[in-house]
Each structure stands twice: as C-alpha cells, then as structure tokens.
Coordinates of C-alpha atoms and ligand atoms in Angstrom, one line a residue:
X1 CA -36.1 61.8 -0.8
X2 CA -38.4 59.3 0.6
X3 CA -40.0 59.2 -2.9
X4 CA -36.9 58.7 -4.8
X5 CA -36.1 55.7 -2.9
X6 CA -39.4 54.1 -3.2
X7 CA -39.1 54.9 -6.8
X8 CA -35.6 53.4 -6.8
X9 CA -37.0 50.2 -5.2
X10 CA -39.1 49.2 -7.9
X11 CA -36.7 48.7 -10.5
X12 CA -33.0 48.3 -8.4
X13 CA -34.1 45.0 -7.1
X14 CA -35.3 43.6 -10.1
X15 CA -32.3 44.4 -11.8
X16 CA -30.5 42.6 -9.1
X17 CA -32.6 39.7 -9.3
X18 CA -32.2 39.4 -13.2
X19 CA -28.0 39.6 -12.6
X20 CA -27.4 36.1 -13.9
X21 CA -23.2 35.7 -13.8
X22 CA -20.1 37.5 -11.7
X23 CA -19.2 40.2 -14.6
X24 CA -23.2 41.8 -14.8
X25 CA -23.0 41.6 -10.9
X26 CA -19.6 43.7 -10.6
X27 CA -21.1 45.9 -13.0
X28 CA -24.5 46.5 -11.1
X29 CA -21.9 47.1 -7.9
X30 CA -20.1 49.9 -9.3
X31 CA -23.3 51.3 -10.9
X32 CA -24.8 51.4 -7.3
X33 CA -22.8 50.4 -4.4
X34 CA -19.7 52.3 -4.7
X35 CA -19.2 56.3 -3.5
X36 CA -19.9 57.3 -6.8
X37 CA -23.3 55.0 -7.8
X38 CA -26.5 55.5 -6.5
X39 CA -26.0 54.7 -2.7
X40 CA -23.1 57.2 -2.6
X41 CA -25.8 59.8 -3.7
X42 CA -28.0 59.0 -2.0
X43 CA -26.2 59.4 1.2
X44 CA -24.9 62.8 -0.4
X45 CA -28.4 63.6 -0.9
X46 CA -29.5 62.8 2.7
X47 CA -26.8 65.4 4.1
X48 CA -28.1 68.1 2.2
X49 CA -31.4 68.3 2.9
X50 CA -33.3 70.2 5.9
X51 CA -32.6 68.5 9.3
X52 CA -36.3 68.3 10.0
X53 CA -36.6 65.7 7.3
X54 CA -33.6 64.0 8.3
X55 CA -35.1 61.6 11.0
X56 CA -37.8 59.7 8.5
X57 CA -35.2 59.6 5.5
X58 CA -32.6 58.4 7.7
X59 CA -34.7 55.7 8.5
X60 CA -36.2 54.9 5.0
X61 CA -32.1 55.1 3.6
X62 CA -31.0 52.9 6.4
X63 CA -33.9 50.3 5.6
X64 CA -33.1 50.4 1.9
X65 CA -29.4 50.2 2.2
X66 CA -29.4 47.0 4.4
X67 CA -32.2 45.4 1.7
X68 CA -29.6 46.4 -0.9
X69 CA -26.9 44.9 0.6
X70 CA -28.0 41.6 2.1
X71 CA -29.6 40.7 -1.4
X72 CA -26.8 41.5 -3.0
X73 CA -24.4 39.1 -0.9
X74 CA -27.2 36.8 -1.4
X75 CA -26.7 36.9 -4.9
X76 CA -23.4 37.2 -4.8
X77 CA -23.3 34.2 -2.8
X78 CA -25.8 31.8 -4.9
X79 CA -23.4 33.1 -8.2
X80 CA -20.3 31.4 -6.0
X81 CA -21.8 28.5 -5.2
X82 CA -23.2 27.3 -8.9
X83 CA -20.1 28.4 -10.5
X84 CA -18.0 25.2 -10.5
X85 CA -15.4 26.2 -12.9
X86 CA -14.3 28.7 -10.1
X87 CA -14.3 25.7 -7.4
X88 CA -12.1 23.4 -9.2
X89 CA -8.7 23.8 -8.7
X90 CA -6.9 22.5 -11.5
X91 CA -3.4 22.5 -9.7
X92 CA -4.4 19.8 -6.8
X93 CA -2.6 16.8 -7.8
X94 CA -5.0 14.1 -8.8
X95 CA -6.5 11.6 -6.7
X96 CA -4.0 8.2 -8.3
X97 CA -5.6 5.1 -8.8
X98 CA -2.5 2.1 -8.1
X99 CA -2.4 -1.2 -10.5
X100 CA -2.0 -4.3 -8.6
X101 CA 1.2 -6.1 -8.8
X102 CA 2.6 -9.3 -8.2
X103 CA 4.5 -9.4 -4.8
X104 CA 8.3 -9.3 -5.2
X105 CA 8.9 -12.6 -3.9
X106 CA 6.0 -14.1 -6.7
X107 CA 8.3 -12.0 -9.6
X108 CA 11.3 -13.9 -7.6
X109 CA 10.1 -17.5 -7.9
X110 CA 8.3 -16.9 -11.5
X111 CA 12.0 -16.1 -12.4
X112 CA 13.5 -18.7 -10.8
X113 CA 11.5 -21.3 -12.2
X114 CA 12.0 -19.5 -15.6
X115 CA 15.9 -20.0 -15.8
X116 CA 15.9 -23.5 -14.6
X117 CA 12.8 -24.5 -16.5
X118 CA 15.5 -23.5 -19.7
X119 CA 18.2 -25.3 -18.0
X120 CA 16.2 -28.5 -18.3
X121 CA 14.3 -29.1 -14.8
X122 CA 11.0 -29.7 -13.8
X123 CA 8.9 -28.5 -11.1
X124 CA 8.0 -30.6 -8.8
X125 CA 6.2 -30.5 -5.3
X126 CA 5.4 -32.4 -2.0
X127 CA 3.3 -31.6 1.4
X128 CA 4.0 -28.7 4.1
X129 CA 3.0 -31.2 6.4
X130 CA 5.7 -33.9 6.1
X131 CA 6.7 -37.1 8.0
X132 CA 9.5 -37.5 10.3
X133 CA 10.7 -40.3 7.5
X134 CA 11.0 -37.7 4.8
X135 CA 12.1 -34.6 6.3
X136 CA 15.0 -36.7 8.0
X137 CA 15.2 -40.4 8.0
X138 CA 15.7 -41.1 4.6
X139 CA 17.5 -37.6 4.2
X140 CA 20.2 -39.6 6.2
X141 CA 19.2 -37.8 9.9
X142 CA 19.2 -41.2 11.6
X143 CA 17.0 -40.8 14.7
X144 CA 18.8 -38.8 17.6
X145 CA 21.3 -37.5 15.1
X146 CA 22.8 -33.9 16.0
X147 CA 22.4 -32.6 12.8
X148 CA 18.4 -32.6 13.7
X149 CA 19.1 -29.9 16.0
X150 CA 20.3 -27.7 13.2
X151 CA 16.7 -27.3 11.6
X152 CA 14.3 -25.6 14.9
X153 CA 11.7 -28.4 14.0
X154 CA 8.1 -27.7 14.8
X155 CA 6.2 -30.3 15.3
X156 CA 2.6 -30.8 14.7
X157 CA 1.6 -32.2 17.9
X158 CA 4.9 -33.5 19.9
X159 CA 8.1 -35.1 19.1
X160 CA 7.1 -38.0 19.3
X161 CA 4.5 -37.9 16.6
X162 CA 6.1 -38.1 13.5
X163 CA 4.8 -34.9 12.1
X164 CA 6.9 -32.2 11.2
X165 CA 6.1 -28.6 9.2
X166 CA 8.7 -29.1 6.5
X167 CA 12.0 -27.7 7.8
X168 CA 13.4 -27.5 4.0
X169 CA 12.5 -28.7 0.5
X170 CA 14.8 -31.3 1.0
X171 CA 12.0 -34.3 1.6
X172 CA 10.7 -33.9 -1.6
X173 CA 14.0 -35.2 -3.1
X174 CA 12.8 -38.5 -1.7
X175 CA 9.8 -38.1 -2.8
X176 CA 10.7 -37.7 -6.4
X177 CA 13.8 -40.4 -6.5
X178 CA 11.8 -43.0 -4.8
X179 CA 9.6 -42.8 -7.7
X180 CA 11.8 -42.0 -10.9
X181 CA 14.7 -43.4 -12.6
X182 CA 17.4 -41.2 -13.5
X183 CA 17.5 -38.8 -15.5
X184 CA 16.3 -36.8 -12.6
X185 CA 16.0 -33.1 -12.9
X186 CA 14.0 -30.8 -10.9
X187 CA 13.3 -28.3 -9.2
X188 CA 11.0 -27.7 -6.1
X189 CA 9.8 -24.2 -5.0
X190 CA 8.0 -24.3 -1.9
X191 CA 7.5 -23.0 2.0
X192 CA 9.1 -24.0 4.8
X193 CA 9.0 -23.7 8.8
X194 CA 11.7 -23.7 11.3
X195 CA 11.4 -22.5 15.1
X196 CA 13.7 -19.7 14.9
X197 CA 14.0 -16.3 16.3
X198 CA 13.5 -13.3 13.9
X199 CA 15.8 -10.9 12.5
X200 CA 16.8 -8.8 10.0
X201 CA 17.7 -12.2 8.1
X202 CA 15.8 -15.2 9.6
X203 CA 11.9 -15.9 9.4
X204 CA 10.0 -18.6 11.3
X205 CA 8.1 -19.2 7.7
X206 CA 10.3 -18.7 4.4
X207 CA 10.8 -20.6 1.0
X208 CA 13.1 -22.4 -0.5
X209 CA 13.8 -23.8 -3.9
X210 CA 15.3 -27.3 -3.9
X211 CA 17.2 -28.5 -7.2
X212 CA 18.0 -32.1 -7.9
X213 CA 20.0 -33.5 -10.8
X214 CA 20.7 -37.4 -10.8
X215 CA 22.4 -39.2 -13.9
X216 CA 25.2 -41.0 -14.9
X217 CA 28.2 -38.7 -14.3
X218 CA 27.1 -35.8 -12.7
X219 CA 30.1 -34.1 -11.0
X220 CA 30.7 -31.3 -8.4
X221 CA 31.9 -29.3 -11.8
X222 CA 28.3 -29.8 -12.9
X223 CA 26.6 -28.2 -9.6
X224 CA 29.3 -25.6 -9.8
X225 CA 28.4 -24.7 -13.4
X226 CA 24.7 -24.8 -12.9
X227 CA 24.6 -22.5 -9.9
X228 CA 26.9 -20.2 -11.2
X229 CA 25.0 -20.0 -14.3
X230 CA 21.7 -20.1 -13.0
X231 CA 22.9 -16.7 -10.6
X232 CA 24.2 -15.1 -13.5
X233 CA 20.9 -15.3 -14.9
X234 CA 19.1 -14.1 -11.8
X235 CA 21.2 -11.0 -11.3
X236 CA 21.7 -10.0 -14.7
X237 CA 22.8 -6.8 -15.3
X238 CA 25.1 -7.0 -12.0
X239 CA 28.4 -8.5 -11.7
X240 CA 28.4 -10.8 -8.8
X241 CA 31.0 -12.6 -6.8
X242 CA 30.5 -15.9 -5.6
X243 CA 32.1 -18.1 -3.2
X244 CA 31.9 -21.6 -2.0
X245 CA 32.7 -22.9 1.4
X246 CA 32.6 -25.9 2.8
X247 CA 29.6 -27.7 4.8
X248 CA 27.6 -30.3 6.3
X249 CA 24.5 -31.6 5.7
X250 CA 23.9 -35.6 6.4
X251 CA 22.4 -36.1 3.0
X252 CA 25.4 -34.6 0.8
X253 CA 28.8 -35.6 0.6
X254 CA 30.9 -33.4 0.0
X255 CA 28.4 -30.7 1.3
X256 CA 28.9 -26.5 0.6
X257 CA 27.6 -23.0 1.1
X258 CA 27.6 -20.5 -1.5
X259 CA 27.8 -17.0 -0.9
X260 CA 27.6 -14.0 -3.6
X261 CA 27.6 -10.5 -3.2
X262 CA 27.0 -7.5 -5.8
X263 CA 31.0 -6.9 -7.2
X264 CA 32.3 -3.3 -6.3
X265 CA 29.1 -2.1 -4.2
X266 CA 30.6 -0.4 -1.1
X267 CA 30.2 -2.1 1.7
X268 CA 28.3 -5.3 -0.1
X269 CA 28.0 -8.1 2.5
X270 CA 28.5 -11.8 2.1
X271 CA 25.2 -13.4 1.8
X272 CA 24.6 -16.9 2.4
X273 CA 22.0 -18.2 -0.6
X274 CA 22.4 -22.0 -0.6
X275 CA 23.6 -25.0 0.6
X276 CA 24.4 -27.7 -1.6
X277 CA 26.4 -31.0 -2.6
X278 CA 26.6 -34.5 -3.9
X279 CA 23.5 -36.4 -3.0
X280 CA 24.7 -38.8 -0.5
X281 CA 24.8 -42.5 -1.8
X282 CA 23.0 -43.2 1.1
X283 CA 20.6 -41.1 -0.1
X284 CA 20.3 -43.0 -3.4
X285 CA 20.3 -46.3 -2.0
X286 CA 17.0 -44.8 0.4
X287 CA 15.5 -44.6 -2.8
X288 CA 16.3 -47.6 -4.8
X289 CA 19.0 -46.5 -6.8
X290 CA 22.2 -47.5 -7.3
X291 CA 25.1 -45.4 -6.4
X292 CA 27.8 -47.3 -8.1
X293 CA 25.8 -46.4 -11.3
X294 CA 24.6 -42.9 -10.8
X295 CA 25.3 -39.6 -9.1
X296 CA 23.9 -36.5 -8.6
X297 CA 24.1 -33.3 -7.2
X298 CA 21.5 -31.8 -4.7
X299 CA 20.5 -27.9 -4.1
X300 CA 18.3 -25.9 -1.0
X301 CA 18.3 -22.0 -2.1
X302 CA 16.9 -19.3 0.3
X303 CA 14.4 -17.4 -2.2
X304 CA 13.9 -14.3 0.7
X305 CA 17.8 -13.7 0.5
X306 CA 18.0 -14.2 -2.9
X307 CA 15.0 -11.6 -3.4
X308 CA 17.3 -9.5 -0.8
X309 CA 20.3 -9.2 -3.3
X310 CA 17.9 -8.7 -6.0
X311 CA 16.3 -5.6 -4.5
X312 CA 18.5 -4.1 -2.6
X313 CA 16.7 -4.9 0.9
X314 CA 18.5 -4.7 4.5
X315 CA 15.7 -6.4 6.5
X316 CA 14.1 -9.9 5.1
X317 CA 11.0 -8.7 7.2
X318 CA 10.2 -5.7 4.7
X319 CA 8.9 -8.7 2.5
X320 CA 6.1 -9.6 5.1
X321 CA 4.7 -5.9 6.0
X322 CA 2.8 -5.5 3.4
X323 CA 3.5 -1.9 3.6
X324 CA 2.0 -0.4 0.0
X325 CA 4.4 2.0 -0.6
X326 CA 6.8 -0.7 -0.2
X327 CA 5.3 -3.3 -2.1
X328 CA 4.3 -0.5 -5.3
X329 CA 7.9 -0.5 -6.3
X330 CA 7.8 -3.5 -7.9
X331 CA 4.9 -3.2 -10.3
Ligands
DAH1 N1 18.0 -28.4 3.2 C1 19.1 -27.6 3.6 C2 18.6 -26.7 4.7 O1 17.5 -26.2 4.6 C3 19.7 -26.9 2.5 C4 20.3 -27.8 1.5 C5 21.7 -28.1 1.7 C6 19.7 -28.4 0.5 C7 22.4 -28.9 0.8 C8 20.3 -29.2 -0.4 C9 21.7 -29.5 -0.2 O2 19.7 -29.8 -1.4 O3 22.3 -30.3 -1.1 O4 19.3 -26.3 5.5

C-alpha cells in the first residue's frame, strides 16, 4: 500500500498544481477527495489489509492525506482570491457621486432679481458697514428717536461711534436718491445685521431686498400692484393670499406689512415678508428732491422668509446648517 501511495504522489499533485479555475478543481475533488475517489479507497484499502502492516501505512495514509488536503485548500484558496468576478457584488448600490448646486437662498435672490429686473429695476448696492447718517438720519430716525430701538443695532465699536452693521437695505435708498434724478427704480439685494435672539424665524445675519420707485405719480396703487405681481411671479404655480396691514417706519408715510400665505394649505401660517410705503417727503427732501413734484414708493423684503414659503421650511435656521442632505434638494 505504501507503494501505491508513493506512486499516487507523483502524478496527484501535479495534477493539482496544473488545476487552473473552480470547475477542473471540483472535478479533481470528486475524482479524489470524496468516499468514492481515490482517498475513500484508499482508506478502504488500509482496513483490509493485515494488521501488522497497518502501523507504517497508517502513518504513510495519514501523511499523504493531510498533504492532499492542505494543498488543496491552498489552491482552492489562491482560485478565490484571483477570481474577481466572484468578489463583485453587482447588487451593492453604487458609491453616488453629488453635483454641486447653488444654495437655495442664491436660486431665491437670482429669482428675485429676475422678476424685477423685467419689471424695470436695477440693481443697485451700498456698504455692510454703514454710517449712523444713512442707516437712520437721513432715513428720518432723528437722533434719540424710539423707532431706533426697533432695529437691535450693532455697532462697530460703541454707540457713540457712528458705525453701524447695516440694520436694513434701507440706507442705500439714500445712497441712490442723493445721487439720481427720478426716474428711480431699483432694487437692492443685500445682508444685514441686527442684535436679535434666534429662532425658528429670526437670525442675527439675514438679507433683505430693498425696492425703490420714485417718479412723477407714483401711488400706493402702484406699490400695491408691483408687490402683488412681483409675488405672483415668485410663487408661481401656488395660489397665495396676501394681506396688508398697517405700519410704521419713520421714513414712509403711510407705512404697511404685507403678509401672504399658500391659499388652502392646512394649517398655512401668516408670514410677515415686507414692510413697505410711500417714501417719506422728508425722505426726498434728504436727498434733494422735491416732494411737491415727485413721489415714490419704498420696499424692505425678508428673502430667508420668502425662501421659507417657497420651500416649504418650518425653521429659517435649516438655511444656515449646511446639512447636505438638506441642501441636495435643491439642485
Ligand atoms: N427697512 C425696514 C426694516 O428692515 C423694512 C422696510 C419697511 C423697508 C418699509 C422699506 C419700507 O423700504 O418702505 O425693518
């Protein structure tokens, strides 16, 4: 028996070494490692024959059978590991690679900008950073003036230095009217600060778009109009309801709010967007022109509650997370 398996050696592990994929080596285990191939033989064999022999062919078997085997999972295993197809699993879900988008409020304001840029107004601009003498004096906040108190002004060193972070968008109607003759029409997209506490709708650092319109003629009928048009435009696709309720603000006179909500959506809250007016003819005097001659009317939207509205958001903060899956439904 001893000489069978040394016979048997000389060609079984060749064989196995020339096994080249998983079919010839499932074929070379049932040729040899199964009841009925060559090792179940061979250990019918080995129970046959005289005990006396038993002790050295037991031994030669044993030696054989564990050579057989551990090159066989050896193969096995090197046949595993260079068989990629067998590794991929075509049913994972891909790894997904996310195009960048432009932030909701960006979309907002590009949109804003679009309407009124069709209804006629420019864009202009003015400083973050803004004097005392804008952001109130000439907006008809004499010095002292309660109305102050409404805007959580932070100031750049104290209050007694006349810098302020812009509380509104406001200033730069000064700016522009101080240095144009009606026809005036603009608008003004921009940042603002005011020292408030946060919630689910106030930020300490938001924007606003301002709108100015100064000519001959220009009516409260005109702002009416022009805002309900202009929110039409941004909601489109919705029916809204608006509303407009009285106000004060120093530099309009007669001064509103408008609200709008989303028409027959349960539950739909009020929501404050602007506030808005005739410009004050103190206003236009502050900046040279003549009040008997011209009027105008004067707009400050909220673009973080407008952008609210638009999608369908309970918490202005969601807009300043910068949570991804947040921010990826707006692509
Ligand atoms: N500037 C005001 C604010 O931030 C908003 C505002 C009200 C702007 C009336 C206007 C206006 O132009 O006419 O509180």
């Amino acid at each position: 028996m001893i000489e069978q398996i040394q016979q048997l050696e000389q060609h079984i592990f060749s064989d196995l070494d020339s096994v080249q994929n998983a079919e010839s080596l499932e074929e070379f285990r049932l040729q040899h490692l199964v009841k009925k191939g060559t090792l179940g033989q061979l250990n019918d064999q080995f129970r046959n024959i005289p005990n006396e022999q038993k002790r050295e062919a037991g031994k030669t078997l044993n030696v054989f059978k564990n050579k057989l085997m551990s090159l066989f999972e050896e193969k096995k295993a090197s046949l595993e590991s260079s068989d990629t197809t067998e590794q991929i699993d075509v049913t994972l879900p891909s790894r997904t690679t996310y195009p960048g988008s432009l932030h909701p409020l960006t979309h907002i304001m590009d949109e804003i900008i679009r309407i009124f840029d069709s209804m006629g107004f420019a864009v202009a601009s003015g400083p973050e950073v803004e004097e005392d003498f804008f952001n109130f004096e000439m907006l008809n906040f004499p010095e002292d003036h309660p109305a102050r108190d409404m805007q959580d002004t932070f100031f750049v060193k104290n209050a007694a230095d006349k810098t302020v972070l812009r509380t509104h968008t406001s200033p730069v109607q000064i700016r522009v009217l101080k240095n144009s003759t009606p026809p005036v029409r603009c608008i003004v997209p921009g940042r603002v600060y005011r020292n408030e506490a946060l919630d689910s709708t106030h930020l300490a650092e938001f924007h606003q778009v301002e709108g100015l319109y100064v000519d001959k003629g220009v009516t409260f009928a005109d702002l009416k109009a022009t805002l309900v048009s202009f929110f039409e435009q941004l909601y489109e696709g919705q029916k809204i309801e608006t509303r407009f309720r009285p106000s004060f603000f120093p530099f309009t006179e007669p001064s509103a709010e408008m609200d709008l909500r989303i028409a027959g959506k349960k539950d739909a809250q009020w929501m404050e967007l602007c506030g808005c007016g005739m410009v004050h003819p103190q206003v236009l005097r502050n900046c040279g022109i003549d009040p008997e001659v011209y009027s105008g009317f004067a707009v400050g939207f909220g673009v973080e509650r407008m952008a609210m509205i638009k999608y369908g958001l309970t918490d202005i903060r969601d807009l300043y997370d910068n949570n991804l899956m947040f921010l990826r439904q707006f692509v």
